Coordinates of C-alpha atoms in Angstrom, one line a residue:
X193 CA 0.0 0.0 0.0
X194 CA 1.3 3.4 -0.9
X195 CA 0.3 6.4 0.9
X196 CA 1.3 10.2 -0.2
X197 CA 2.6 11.7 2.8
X198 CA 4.4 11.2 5.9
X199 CA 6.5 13.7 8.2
X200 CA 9.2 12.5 10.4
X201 CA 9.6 15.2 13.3
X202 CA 12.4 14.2 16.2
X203 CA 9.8 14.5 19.1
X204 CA 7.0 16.7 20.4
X205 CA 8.2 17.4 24.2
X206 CA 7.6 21.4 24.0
X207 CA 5.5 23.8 22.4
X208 CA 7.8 24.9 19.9
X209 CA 8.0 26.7 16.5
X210 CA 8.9 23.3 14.8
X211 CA 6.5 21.2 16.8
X212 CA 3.9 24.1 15.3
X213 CA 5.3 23.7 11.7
X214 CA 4.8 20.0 11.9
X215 CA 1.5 20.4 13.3
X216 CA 0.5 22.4 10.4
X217 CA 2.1 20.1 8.1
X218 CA 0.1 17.4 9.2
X219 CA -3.1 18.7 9.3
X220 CA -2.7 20.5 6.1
X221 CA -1.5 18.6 3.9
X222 CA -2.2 16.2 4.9
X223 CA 0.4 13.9 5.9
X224 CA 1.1 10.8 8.7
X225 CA 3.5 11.8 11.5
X226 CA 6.7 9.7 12.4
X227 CA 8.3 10.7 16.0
X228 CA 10.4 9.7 18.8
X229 CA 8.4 10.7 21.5
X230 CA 5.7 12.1 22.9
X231 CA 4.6 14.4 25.6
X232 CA 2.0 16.0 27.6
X233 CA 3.6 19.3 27.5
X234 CA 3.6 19.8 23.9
X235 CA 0.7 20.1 21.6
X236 CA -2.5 18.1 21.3
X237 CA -1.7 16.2 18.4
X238 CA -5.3 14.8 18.6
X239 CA -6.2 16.7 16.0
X240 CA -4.0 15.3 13.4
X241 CA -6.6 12.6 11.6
X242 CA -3.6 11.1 9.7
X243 CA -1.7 8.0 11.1
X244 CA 0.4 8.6 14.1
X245 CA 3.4 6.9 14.4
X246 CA 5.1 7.1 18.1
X247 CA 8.5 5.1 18.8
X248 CA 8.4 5.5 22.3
X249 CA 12.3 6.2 22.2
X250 CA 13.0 8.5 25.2
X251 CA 15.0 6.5 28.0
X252 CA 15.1 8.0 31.9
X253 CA 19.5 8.1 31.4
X254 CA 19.6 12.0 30.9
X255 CA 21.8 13.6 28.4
X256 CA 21.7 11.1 25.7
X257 CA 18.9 12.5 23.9
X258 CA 20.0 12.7 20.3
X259 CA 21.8 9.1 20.6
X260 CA 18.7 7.6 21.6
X261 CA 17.0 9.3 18.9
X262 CA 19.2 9.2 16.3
X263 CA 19.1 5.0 17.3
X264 CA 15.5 5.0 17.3
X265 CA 15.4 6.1 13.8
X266 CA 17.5 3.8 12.3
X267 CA 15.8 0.5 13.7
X268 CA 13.1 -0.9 11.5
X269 CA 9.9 1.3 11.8
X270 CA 6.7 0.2 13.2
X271 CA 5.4 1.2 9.7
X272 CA 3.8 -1.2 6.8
X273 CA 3.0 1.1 4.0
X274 CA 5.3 2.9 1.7
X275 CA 5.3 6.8 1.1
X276 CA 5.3 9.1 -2.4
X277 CA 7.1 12.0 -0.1
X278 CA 8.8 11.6 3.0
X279 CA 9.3 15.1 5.3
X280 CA 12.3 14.9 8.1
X281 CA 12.0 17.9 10.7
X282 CA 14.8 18.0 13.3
X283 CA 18.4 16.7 14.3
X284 CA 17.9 13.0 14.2
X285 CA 15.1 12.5 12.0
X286 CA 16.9 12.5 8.7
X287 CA 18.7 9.3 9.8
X288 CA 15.1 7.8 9.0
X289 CA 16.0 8.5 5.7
X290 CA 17.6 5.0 5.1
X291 CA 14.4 3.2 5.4
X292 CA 12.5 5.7 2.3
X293 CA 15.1 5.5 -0.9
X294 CA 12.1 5.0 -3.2
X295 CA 10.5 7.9 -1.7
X296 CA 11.0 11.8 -2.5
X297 CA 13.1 12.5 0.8
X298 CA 12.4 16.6 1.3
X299 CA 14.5 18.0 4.5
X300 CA 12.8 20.9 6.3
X301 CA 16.4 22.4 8.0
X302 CA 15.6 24.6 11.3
X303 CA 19.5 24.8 11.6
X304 CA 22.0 22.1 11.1
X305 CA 22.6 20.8 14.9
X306 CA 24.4 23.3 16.3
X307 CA 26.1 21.4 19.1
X308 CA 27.6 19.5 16.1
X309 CA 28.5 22.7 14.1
X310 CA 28.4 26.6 14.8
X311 CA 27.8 26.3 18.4
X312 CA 30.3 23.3 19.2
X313 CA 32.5 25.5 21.5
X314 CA 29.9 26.6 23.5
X315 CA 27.9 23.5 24.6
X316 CA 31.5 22.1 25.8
X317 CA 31.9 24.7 27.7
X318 CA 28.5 24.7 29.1
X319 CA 29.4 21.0 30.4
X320 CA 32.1 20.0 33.4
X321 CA 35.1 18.9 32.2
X322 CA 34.8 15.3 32.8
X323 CA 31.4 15.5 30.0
X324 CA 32.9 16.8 27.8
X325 CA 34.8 13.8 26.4
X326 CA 31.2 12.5 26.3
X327 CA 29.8 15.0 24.0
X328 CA 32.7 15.0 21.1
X329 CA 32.5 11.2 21.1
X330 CA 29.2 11.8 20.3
X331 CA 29.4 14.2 17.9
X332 CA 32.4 12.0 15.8
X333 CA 29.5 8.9 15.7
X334 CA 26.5 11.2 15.0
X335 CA 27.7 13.5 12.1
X336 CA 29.0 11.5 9.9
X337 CA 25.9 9.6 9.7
X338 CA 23.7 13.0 9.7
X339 CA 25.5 14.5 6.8
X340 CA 25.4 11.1 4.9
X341 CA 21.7 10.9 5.3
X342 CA 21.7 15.2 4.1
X343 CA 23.4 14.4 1.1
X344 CA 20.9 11.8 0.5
X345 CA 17.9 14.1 0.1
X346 CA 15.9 15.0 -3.1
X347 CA 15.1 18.6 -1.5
X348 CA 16.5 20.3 1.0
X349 CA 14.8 23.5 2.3
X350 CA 16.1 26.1 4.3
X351 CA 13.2 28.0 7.3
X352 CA 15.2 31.5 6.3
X353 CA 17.4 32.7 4.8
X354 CA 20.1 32.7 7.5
X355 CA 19.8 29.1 7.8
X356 CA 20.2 28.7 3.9
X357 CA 23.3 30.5 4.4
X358 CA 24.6 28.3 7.3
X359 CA 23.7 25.2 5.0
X360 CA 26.4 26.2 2.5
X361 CA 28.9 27.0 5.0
X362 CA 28.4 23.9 7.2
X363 CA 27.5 21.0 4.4
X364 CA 28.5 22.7 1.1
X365 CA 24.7 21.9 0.0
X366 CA 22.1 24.3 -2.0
X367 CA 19.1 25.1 -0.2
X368 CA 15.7 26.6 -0.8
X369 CA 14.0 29.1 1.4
X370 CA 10.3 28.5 2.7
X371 CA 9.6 30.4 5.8
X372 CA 7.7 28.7 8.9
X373 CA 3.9 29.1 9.3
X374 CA 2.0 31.4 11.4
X375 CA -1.9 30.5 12.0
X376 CA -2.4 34.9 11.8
X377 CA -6.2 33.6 13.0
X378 CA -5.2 32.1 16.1
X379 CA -3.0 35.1 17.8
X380 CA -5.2 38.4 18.0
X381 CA -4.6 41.8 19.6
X382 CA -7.0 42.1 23.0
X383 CA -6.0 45.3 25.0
X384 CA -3.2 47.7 25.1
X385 CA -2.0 46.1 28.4
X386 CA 0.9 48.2 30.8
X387 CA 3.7 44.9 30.3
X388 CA 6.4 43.3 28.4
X389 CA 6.6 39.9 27.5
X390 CA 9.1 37.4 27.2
X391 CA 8.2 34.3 25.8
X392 CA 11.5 32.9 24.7
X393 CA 12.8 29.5 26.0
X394 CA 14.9 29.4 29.2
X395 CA 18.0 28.5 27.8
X396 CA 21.0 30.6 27.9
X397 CA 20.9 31.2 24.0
X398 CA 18.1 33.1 24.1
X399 CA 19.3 35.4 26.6
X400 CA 16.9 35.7 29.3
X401 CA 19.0 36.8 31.9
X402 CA 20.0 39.7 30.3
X403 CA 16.4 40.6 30.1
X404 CA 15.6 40.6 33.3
X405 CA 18.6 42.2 34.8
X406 CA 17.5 45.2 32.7
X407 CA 14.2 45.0 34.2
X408 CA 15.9 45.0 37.7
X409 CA 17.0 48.2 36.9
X410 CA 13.5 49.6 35.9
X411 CA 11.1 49.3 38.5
X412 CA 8.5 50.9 36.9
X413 CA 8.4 48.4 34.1
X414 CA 6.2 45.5 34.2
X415 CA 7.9 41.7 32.9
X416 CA 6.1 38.8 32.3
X417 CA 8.6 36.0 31.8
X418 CA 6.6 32.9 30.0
X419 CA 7.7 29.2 29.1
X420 CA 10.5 27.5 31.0
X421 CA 13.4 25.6 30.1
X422 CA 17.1 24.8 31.7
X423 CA 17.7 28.0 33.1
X424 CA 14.4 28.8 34.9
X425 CA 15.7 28.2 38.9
X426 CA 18.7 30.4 37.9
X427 CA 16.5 33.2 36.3
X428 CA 14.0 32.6 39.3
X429 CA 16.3 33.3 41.7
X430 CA 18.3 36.1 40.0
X431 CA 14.8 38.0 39.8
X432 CA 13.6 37.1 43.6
X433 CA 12.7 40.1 45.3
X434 CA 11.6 42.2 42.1
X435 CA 7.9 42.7 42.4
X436 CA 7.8 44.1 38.8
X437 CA 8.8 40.8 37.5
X438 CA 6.5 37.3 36.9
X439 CA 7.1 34.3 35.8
X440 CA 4.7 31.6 34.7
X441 CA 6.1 28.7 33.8
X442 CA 4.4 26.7 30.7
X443 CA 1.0 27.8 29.4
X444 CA -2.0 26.8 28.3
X445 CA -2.3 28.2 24.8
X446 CA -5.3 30.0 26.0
X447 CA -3.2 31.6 28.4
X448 CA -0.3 32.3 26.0
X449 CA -2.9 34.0 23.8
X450 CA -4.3 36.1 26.5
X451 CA -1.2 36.9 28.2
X452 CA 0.1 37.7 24.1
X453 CA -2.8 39.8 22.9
X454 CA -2.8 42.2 26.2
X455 CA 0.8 43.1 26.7
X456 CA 2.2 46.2 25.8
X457 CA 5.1 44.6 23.4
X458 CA 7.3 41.6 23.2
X459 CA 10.8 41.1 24.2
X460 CA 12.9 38.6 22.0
X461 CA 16.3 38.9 22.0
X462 CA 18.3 35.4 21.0
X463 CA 21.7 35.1 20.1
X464 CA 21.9 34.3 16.3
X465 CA 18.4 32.7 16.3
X466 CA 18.0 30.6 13.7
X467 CA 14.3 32.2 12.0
X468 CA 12.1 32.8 15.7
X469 CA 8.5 32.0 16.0
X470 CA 7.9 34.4 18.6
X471 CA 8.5 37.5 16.7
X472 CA 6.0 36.6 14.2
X473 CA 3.5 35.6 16.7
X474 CA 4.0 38.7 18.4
X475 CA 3.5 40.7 14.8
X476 CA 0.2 38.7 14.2
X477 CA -1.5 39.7 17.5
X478 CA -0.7 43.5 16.6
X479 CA 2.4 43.8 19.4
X480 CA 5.5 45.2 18.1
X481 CA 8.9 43.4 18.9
X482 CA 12.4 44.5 21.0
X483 CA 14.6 42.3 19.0
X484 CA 18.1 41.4 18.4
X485 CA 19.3 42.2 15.4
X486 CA 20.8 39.1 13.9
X487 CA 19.9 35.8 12.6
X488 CA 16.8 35.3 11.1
X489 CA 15.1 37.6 13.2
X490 CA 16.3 40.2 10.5
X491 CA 14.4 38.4 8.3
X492 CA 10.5 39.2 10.1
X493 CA 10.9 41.9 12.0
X494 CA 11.0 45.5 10.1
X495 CA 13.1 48.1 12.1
X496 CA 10.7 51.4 13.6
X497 CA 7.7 50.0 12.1
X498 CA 6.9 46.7 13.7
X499 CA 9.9 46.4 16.2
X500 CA 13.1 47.4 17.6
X501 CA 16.4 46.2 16.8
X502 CA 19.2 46.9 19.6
X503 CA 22.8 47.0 18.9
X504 CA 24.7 43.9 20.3
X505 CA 27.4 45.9 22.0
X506 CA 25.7 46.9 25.5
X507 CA 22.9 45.0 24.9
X508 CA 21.6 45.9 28.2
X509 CA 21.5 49.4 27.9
X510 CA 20.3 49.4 24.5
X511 CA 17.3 47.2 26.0
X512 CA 16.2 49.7 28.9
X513 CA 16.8 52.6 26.5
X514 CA 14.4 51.0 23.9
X515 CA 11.6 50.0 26.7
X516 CA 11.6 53.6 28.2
X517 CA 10.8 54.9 24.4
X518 CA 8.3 52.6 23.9
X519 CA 4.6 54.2 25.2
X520 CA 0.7 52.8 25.0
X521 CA 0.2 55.4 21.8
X522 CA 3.2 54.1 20.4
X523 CA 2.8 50.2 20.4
X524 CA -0.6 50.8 19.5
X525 CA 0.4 53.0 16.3
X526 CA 2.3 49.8 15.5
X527 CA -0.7 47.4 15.5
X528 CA -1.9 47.6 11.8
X529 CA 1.7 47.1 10.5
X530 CA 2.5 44.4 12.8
X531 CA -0.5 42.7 11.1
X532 CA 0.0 42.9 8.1
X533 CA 3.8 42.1 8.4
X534 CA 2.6 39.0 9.9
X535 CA 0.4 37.8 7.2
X536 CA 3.5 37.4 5.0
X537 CA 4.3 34.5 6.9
X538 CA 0.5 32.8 7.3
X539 CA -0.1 29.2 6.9
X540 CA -1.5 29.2 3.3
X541 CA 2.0 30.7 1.9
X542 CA 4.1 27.8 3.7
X543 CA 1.9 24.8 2.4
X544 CA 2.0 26.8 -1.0
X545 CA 5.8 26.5 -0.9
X546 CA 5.8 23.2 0.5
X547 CA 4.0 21.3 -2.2
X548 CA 5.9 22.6 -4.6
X549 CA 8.4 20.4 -4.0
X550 CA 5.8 17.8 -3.7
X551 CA 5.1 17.0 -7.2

């Protein structure tokens, strides 16, 4: 039996811009879903009327995540139909690749794996010495066999332009550029509300902490600081004792939309972010975005009209100098653009682009 579609997606554990895409993709499309593992705290995949395909792979031995899943994927799949088109979203899901030759293999890149690549340095560092040895032994098994399966693609496509770029420079491959979906129904402007919101991942990439030690320093300034992640007991206590900061741990997207379509504007600042959700999200409720200008941010968010960019050198100050400019009048003479900007990125334009390559 052949079947058109299926999408193979590394594991739906958070509420993330690539969980979303696949979400979309599968609904859409439509198209079966392939993963590693699944979780409570990431979305309601309930919805997906296609074939669901879960391998269960996660173990309790923490910090072997991508070996486990990069193993899962290569073991003979609990799957007895064939595909026309096979999707692979993530770090480890390409090494399915091996069980789809006759299939048209199309690779939706978020970034090659960055702990494998551009960010190598930085996640050793992160780790105690005696780790370390751990994580290069498993980078020397795991990228030979990730850029094998790469080159092994009919289609690769890139989620920006950015990551196009870091393609070539990482894997000496071509890419084409389809930019992630945003539902522009879903998120929806409610109130001009008196706060800014963070709703970045705690991890120390996206720069959290500097965020909030600006807001230490400002009082009067209301910060919501959404999601979780690694770094949450560390931000936690760096903020304890600032009454004009809140956190609220994961949300229920009815919360998220709330908490997103009263604030006042949206605080995103990443360090080389790969394209970012959250700016766009942010643009389709009418809410303009502080931003860091680099990565594929550049790519969403338009300077004065429906955000800020601020400079990388004193990043702090730049970030309480931009969030004393910004008043009610001002974010709400922002709305309309942020809208529209936003509806360059809706879901209709990123299943367009997809199925081109799906002929």
């Amino acid at each position: 039996m052949t079947d058109d579609i299926l999408t193979v997606h590394d594991l739906f554990y958070i509420k993330g811009g690539g969980e979303r895409l696949v979400k979309t993709l599968c609904e859409q499309l439509p198209s079966d879903l392939l993963t590693a593992a699944l979780s409570d705290n990431s979305f309601n995949i309930k919805d997906i009327k296609s074939s669901v395909y879960n391998l269960d792979a996660l173990g309790k031995l923490p910090g072997i995540k991508t070996w486990q899943l990069a193993k899962a994927f290569k073991k003979p799949l609990p799957i007895n139909k064939s595909y026309r088109h096979v999707i692979y979203s993530g770090v480890a899901a390409p090494l399915a690749q091996r069980h789809f030759n006759q299939a048209n293999n199309v690779f939706y890149c978020h970034t090659p794996p960055r702990f494998a690549y551009d960010k190598k340095d930085h996640y050793l560092k992160s780790l105690p010495v005696w780790q370390r040895p751990a994580l290069k032994a498993l980078i020397r098994w795991f990228q030979p066999q990730y850029e094998a399966a790469i080159h092994n693609m009919d289609v690769i496509i890139a989620n920006s332009e950015h990551i196009r770029q870091r393609i070539k420079r990482h894997l000496n491959l071509d890419a084409q550029v389809v930019y992630p979906p945003c539902d522009t129904h879903y998120f929806n402007w409610q109130s001009q509300g008196d706060y800014f919101l963070s709703l970045g991942r705690h991890d120390p990439l996206k720069r959290i902490d500097v965020i909030i030690e600006a807001f230490k320093t400002m009082p009067d300034k209301q910060l919501v600081v959404a999601s979780g992640g690694s770094e949450t007991t560390h931000l936690k206590k760096s903020a304890s004792g600032y009454d004009n900061i809140r956190f609220t741990g994961w949300l229920e997207e009815d919360q998220l939309l709330d908490l997103l379509g009263n604030c006042l504007a949206t605080i995103y600042i990443p360090e080389d972010e790969d394209f970012g959700m959250t700016p766009v999200e942010s643009m389709a409720a009418g809410k303009p975005v502080i931003a860091s200008h680099q990565g594929g941010i550049v790519e969403t968010v338009i300077d004065q009209e429906t955000g800020f960019f601020i400079g990388e050198q004193s990043l702090q100050e730049h970030l309480i100098k931009t969030v004393h400019s910004i008043t009610a009048n001002k974010a709400a003479a922002m709305r309309s653009a942020c809208e529209v900007r936003a509806g360059d990125f809706n879901q209709q334009q990123f299943i367009t682009g997809i199925q081109h390559f799906l002929k």
